Coordinates of C-alpha atoms and ligand atoms in Angstrom, one line a residue:
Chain A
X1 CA 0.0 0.0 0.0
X2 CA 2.2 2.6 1.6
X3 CA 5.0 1.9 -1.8
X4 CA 1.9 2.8 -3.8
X5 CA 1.2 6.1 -2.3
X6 CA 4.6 6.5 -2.4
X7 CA 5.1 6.0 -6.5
X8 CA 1.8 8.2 -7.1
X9 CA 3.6 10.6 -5.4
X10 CA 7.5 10.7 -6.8
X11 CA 5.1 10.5 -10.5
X12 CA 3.2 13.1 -10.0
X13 CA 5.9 15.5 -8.6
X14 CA 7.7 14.4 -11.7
X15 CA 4.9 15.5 -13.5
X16 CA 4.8 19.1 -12.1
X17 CA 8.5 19.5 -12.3
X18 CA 8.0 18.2 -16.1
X19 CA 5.2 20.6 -17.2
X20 CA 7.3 23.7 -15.1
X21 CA 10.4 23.0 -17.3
X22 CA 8.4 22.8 -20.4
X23 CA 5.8 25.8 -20.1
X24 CA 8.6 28.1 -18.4
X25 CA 6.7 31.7 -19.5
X26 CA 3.4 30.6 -19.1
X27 CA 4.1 29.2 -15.9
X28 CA 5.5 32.2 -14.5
X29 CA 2.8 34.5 -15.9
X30 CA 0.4 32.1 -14.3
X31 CA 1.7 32.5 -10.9
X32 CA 2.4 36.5 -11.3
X33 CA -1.3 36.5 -12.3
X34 CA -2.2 34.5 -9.2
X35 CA 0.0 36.8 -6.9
X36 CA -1.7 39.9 -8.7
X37 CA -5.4 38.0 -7.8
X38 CA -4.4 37.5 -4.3
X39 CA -3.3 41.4 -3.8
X40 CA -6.3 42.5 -5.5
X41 CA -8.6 40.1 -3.5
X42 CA -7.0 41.5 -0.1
X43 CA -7.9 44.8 -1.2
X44 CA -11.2 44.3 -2.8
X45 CA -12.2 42.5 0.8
X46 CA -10.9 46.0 2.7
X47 CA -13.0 47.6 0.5
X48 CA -15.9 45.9 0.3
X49 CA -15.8 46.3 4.2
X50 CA -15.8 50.1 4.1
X51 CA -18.5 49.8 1.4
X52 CA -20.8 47.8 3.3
X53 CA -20.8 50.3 5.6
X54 CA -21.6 53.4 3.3
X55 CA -24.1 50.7 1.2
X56 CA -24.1 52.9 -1.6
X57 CA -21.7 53.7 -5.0
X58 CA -22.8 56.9 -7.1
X59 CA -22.6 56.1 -11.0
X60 CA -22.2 58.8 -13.3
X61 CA -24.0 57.5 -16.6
X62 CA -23.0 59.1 -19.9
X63 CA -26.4 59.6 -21.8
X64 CA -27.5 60.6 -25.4
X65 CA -30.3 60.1 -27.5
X66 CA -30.7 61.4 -30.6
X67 CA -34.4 60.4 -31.4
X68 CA -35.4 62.0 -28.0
X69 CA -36.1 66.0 -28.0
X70 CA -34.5 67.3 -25.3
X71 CA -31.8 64.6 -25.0
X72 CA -29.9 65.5 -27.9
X73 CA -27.1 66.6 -25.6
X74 CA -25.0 64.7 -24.1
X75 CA -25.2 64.8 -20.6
X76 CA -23.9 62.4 -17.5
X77 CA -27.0 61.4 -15.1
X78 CA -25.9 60.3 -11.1
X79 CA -27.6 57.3 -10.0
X80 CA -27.2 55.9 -6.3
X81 CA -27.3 52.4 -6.2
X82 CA -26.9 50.4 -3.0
X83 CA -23.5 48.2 -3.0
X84 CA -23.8 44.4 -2.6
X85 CA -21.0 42.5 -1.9
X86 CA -19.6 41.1 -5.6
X87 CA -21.6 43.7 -7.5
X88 CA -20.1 44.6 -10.7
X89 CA -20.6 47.6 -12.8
X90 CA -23.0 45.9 -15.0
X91 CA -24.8 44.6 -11.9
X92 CA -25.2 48.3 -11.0
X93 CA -25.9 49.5 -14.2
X94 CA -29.2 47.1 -14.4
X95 CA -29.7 48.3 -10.9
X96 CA -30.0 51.3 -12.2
X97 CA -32.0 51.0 -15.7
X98 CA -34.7 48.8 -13.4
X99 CA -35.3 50.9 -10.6
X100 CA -34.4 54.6 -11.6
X101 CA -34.8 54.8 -15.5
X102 CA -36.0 52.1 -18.0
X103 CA -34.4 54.1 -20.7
X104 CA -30.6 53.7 -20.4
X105 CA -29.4 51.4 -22.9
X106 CA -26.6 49.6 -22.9
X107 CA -25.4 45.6 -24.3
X108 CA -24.9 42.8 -22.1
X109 CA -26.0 39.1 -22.0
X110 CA -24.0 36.7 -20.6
X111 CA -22.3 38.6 -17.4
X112 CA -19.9 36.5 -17.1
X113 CA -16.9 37.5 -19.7
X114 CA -17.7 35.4 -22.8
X115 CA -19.8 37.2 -24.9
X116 CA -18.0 40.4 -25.2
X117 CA -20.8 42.9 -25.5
X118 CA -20.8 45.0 -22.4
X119 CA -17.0 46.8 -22.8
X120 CA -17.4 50.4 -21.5
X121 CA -15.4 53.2 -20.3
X122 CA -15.3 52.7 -16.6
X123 CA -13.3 55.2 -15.2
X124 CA -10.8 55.8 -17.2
X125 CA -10.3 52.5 -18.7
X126 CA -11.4 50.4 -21.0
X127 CA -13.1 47.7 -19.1
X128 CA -15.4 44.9 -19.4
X129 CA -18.8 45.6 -17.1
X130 CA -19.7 42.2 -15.7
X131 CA -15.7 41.4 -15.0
X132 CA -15.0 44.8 -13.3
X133 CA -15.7 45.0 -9.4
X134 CA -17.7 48.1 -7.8
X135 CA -14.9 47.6 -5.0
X136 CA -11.8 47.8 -7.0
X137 CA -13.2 51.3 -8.2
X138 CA -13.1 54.6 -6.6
X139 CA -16.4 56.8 -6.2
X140 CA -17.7 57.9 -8.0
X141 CA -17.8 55.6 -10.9
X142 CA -17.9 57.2 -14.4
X143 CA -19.3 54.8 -17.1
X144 CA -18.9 56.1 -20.5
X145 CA -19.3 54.5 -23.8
X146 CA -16.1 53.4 -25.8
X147 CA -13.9 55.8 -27.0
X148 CA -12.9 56.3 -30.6
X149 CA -16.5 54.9 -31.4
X150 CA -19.4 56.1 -32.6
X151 CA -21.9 56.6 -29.6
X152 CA -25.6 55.5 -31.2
X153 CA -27.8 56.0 -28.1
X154 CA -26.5 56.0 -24.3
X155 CA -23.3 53.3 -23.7
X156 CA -24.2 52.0 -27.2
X157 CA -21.6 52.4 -29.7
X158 CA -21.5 51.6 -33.4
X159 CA -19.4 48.1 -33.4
X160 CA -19.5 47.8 -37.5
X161 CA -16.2 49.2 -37.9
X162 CA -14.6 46.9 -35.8
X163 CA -16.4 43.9 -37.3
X164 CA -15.2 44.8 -40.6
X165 CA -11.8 45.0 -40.0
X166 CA -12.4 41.4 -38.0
X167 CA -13.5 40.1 -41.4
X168 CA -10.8 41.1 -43.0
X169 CA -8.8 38.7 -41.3
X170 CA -10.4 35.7 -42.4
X171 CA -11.3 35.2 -38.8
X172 CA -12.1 31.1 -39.9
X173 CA -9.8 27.9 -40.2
X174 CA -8.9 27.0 -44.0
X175 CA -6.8 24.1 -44.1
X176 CA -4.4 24.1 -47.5
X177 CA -5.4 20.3 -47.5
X178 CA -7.9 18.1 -45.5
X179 CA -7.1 14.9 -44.1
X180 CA -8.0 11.8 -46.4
X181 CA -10.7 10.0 -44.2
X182 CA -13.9 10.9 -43.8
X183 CA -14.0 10.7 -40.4
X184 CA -9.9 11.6 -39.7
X185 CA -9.1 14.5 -37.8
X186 CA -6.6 17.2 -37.9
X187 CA -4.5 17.2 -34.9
X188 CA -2.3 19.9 -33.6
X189 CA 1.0 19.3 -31.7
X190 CA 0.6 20.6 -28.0
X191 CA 3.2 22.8 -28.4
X192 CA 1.4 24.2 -31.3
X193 CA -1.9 25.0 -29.2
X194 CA 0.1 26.3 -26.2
X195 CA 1.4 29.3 -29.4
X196 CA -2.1 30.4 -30.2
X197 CA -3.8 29.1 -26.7
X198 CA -4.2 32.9 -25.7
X199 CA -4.8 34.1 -28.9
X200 CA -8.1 32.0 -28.9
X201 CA -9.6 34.1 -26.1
X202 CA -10.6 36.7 -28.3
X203 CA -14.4 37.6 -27.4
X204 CA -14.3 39.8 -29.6
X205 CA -15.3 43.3 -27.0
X206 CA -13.6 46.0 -29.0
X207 CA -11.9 47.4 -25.7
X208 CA -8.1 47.1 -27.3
X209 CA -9.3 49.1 -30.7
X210 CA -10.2 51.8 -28.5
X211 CA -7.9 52.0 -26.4
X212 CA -5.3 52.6 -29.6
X213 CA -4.5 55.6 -30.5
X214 CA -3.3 54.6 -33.5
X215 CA -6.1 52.9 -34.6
X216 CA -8.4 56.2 -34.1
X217 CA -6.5 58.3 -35.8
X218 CA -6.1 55.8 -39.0
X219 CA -9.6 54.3 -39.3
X220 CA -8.1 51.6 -42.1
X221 CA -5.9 50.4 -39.4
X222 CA -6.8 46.4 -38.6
X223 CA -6.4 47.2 -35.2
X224 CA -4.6 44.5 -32.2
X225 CA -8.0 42.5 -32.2
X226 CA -8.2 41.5 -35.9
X227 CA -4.2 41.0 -35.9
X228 CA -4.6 39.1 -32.9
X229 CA -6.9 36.6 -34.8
X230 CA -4.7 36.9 -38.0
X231 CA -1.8 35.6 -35.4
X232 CA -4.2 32.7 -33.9
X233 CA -4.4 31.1 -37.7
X234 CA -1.2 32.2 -39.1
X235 CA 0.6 30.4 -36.5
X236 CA -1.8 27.6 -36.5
X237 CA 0.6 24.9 -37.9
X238 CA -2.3 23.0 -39.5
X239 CA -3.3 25.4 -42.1
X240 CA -0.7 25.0 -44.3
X241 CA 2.0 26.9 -45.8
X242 CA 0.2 28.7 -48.9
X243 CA -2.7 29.4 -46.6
X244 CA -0.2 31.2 -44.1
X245 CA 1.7 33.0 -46.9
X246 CA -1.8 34.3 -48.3
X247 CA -2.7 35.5 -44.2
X248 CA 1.3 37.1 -44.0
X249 CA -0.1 39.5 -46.9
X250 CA -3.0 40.6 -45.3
X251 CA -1.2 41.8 -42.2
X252 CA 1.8 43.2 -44.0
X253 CA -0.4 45.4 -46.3
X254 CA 0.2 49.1 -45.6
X255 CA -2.5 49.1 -42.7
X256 CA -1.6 46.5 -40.8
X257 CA 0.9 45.3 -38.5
X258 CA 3.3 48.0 -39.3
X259 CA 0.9 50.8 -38.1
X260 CA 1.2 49.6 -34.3
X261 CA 3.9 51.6 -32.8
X262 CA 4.0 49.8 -30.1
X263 CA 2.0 51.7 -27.2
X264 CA 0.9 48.6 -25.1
X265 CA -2.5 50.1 -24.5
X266 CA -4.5 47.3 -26.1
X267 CA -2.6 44.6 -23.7
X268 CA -3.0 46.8 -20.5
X269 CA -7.7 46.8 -21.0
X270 CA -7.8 43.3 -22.8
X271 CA -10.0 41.8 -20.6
X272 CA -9.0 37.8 -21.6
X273 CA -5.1 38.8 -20.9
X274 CA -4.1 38.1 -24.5
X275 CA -0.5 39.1 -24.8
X276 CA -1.7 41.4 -27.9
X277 CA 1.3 43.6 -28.5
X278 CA 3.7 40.5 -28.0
X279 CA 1.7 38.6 -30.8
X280 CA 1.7 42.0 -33.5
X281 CA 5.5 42.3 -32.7
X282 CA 6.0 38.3 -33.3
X283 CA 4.3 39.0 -37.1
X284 CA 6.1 41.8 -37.6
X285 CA 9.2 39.4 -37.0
X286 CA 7.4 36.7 -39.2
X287 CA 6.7 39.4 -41.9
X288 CA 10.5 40.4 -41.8
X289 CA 11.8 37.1 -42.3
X290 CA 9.7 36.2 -44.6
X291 CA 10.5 39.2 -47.3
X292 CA 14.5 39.5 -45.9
X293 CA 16.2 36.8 -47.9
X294 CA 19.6 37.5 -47.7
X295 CA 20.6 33.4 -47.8
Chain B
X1 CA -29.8 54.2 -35.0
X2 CA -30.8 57.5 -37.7
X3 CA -27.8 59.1 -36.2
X4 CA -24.6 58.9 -34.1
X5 CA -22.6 61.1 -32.1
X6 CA -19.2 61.6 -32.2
X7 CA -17.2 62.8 -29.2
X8 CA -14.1 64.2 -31.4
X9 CA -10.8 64.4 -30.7
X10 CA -10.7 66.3 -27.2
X11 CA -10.8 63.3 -25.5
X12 CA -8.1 61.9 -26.2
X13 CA -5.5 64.8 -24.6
X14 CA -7.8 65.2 -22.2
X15 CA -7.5 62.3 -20.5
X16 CA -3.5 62.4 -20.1
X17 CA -4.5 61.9 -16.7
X18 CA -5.4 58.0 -17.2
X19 CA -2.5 57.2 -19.9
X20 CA 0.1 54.2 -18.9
X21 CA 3.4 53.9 -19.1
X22 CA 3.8 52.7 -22.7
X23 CA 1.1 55.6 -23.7
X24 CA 3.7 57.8 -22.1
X25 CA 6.8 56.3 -23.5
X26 CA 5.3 56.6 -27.1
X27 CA 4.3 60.7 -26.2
X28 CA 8.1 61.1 -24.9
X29 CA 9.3 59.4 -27.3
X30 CA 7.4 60.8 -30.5
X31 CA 8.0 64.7 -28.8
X32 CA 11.7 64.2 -28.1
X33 CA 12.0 63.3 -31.7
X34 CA 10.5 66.2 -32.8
X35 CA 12.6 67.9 -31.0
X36 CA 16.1 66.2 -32.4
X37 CA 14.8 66.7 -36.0
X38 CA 14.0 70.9 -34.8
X39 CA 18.0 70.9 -33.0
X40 CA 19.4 69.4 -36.3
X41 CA 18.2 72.1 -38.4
X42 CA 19.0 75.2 -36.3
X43 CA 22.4 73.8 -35.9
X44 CA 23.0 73.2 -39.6
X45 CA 21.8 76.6 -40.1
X46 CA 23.8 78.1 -37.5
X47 CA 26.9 76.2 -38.4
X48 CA 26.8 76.8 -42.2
X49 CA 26.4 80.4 -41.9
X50 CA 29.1 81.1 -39.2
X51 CA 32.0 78.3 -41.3
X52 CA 30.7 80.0 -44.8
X53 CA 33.8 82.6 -44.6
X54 CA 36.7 83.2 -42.1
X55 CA 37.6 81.3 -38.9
X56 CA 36.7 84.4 -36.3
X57 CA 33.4 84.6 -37.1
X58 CA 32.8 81.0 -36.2
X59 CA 34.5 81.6 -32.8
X60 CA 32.8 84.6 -31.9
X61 CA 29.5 83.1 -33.2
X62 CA 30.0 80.2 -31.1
X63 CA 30.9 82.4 -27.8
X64 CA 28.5 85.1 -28.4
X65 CA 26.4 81.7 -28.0
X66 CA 27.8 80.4 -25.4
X67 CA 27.5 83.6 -23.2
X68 CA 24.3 83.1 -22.9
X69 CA 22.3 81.7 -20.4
X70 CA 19.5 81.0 -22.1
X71 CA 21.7 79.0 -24.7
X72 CA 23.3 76.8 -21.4
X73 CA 20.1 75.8 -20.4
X74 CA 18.5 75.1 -23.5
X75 CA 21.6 72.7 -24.1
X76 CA 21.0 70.9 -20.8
X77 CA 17.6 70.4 -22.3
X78 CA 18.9 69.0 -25.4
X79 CA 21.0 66.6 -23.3
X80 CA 17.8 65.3 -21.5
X81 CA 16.4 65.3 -25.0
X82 CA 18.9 63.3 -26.3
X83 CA 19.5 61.1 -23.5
X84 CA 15.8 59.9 -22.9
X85 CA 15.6 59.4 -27.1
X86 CA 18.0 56.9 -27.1
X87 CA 17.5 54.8 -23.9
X88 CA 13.9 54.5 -25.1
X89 CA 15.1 53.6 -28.6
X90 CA 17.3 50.8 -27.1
X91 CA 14.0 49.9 -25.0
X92 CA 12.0 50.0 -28.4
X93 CA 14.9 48.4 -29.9
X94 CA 14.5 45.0 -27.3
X95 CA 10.2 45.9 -27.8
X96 CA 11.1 44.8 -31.8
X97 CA 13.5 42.0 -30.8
X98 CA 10.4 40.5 -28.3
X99 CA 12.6 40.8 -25.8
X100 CA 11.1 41.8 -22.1
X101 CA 7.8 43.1 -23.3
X102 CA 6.2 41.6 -19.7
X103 CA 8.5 44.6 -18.1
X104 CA 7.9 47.6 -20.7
X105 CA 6.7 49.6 -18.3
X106 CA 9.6 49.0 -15.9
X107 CA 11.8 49.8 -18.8
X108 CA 10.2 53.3 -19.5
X109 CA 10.7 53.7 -15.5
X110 CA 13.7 53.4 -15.7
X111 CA 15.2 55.1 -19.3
X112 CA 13.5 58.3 -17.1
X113 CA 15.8 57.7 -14.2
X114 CA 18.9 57.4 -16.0
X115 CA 17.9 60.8 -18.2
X116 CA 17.5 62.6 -14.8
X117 CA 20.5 61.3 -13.4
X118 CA 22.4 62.0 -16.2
X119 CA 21.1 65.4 -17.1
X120 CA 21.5 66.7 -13.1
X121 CA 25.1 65.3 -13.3
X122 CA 25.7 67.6 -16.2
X123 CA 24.6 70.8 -15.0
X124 CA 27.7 72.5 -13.1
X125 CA 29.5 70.9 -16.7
X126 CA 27.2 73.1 -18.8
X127 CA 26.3 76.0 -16.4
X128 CA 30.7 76.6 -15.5
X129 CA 31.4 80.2 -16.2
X130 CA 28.5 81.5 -17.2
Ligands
SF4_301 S1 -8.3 41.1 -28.1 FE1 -9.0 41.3 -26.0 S2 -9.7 43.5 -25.9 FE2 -9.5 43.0 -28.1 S3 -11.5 42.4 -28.7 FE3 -10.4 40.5 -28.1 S4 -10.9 40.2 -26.0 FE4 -11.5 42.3 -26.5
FES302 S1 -22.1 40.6 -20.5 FE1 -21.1 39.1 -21.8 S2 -19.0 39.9 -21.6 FE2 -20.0 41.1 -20.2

């Protein structure tokens, strides 16, 4: 029994020791990222003390409808909504559309980080409603719609641009070749996934497009998002080579990777932690080697 | 949806109070260059006129110059110019290479603390004998 125990044991430590080696960076991100949770978690619980005492946050609502006389002007409205502990700023913000004023508009549905529809301008940031903490904000909060984008009505802003230059991409697998069989399947190397793993996280919120600069003052710009998605297929090692040649193009074409002057702005408010500026740099490597022949 | 509103462009400086580090670095570094391509010219100007004829009038151009306060300080401001351009083109330099990019903000830190250290070590150099 107790030799058992003992072999699960050495194995499994091998294990760890195994995967440590092999997935150094991500490893250490993983447990900077777990240090950074902790620290935030201390202070969100100091917080959320003092707050449970005061019960209330003040939101200041950007607002603006153009179909409504009178409302034309753009205007911020204060609503006081009573703090719960956990409550997010899209919690508040349907706290306050159902109790104060069924007319503020703004997109959400799955409040939980996955569909990407609620990213808003939460004080001072690009941030993602339903993942951003009433506690980890000061008072009062200031929600605004994003930045660099058309506001249609309230925190609604006009996503078409940004889906456009999504589609651009090619945002969709096209293998050069598929597998024989019917039934076979195309497998990727692990190593292969663990490349692109966090470029898969996309949900597609628009929060890194508007937090570039760049990108709003050059509106042909693909932007980190679309790039980002670009970078998941280019480097997916399935495709094939033609099929990665004809993605290279895309990206190297006067708008695209070579516009991002490397400001970081889109990797500080992406809300799914994907490394952006590290994957536009990494094609603007693969674009260089691909063109510099000097061998 | 018959209309939309567009916020323009004040936002964006307005706000300098919420940029990052790298938003920073990219201000600092896009200004200082500015500033390098402006310094060229004046001193090509400068130069060619006071070398077009004899050797004296360079001197005395150059310590008419020199006299001046004004002129000192401006070239300790140069230095810090100078100084912070290249330390954040090295940084940018590694930022190509996809070297560090976890600690870019770090680097920015400190490029800044170099420049200041470098530029307050060089004042009683460039202020002597004014
Ligand atoms: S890359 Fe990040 S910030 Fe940009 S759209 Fe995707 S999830 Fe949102
Ligand atoms: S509601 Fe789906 S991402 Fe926030």
């Amino acid at each position: 029994m107790s030799t058992q125990i003992e072999k699960e044991k050495s194995e499994e430590a091998a294990e760890e020791s195994e995967a440590e080696t092999e997935a150094g960076p991500q490893e250490r991100r993983m447990s900077e990222k777990r240090a950074r949770t902790e620290a935030r978690e201390r202070r969100r619980q100091q917080r959320e003390q003092v707050r449970e005492t005061e019960e209330t946050v003040t939101l200041k609502v950007f607002r603006y409808d153009p179909e409504v006389e009178g409302k034309e002007e753009p205007r911020f409205d204060e609503f006081l909504v009573p703090f719960h502990k956990g409550m997010t700023v899209l919690d508040a913000l349907i706290y306050a559309r159902d109790h104060y004023d069924s007319s503020l508009t703004f997109r959400h549905s799955c409040r939980q980080a996955v569909c990407g529809s609620d990213a808003l301008f939460v004080n001072g940031q690009q941030r993602l409603g339903c993942k951003t903490q009433l506690a980890d904000l000061d008072d009062p909060v200031r929600v605004e719609p994003l930045p660099h984008q058309d506001v249609v009505k309230d925190l609604v802003v006009d996503m078409e641009h940004f889906y456009e230059q999504m589609h651009a991409v090619e945002p969709y697998f096209q293998p050069d070749d598929l597998p024989d069989g019917e039934l076979e399947e195309q497998r990727q190397s692990p190593e292969n996934r663990e490349r692109i793993k966090m470029s898969t996280r996309c949900i597609w919120c628009g929060a890194c497009m508007s937090s570039c600069n760049i990108a709003a003052g050059d509106n042909q710009y693909l932007g980190p998002a679309a790039i980002n998605m670009a970078y998941r297929f280019a480097m997916d090692e399935r495709e094939g080579e033609n099929r990665k040649e004809a993605r290279m193009r895309i990206v190297e074409q006067e708008h695209g990777v070579w516009r991002c002057q490397t400001q970081f702005s889109c990797t500080e408010v992406c809300p799914k932690d994907i490394p952006l500026t590290e994957h536009i740099q990494e094609l603007k490597r693969e674009a260089v080697k691909s063109n510099l022949k000097f061998w | 949806m018959s209309q939309t509103y567009d916020r323009g462009t004040v936002e964006d400086f307005g706000r300098w109070r919420e940029f990052r580090a790298g938003m920073w670095a990219w201000i600092f570094h896009k200004f200082t260059g500015w500033v390098l391509v402006g310094y060229l010219f004046t001193h090509i100007a400068v130069l060619s006129t006071a070398t077009a004829s004899d050797p004296t009038v360079y001197t005395n151009t150059l310590q008419g110059l020199e006299e001046l306060l004004i002129v000192r300080i401006l070239e300790v401001g140069l230095l810090a110019v100078a100084v912070f351009h290249i330390l954040n083109g090295v940084r940018l330099l590694f930022v190509d290479l996809g070297m560090g990019l976890e600690n870019q903000d770090k680097s920015f830190y400190a490029s800044l603390v170099v420049t200041a250290a470098i530029v307050v070590a060089s004042v009683p150099t460039f202020l002597a004998g004014v």
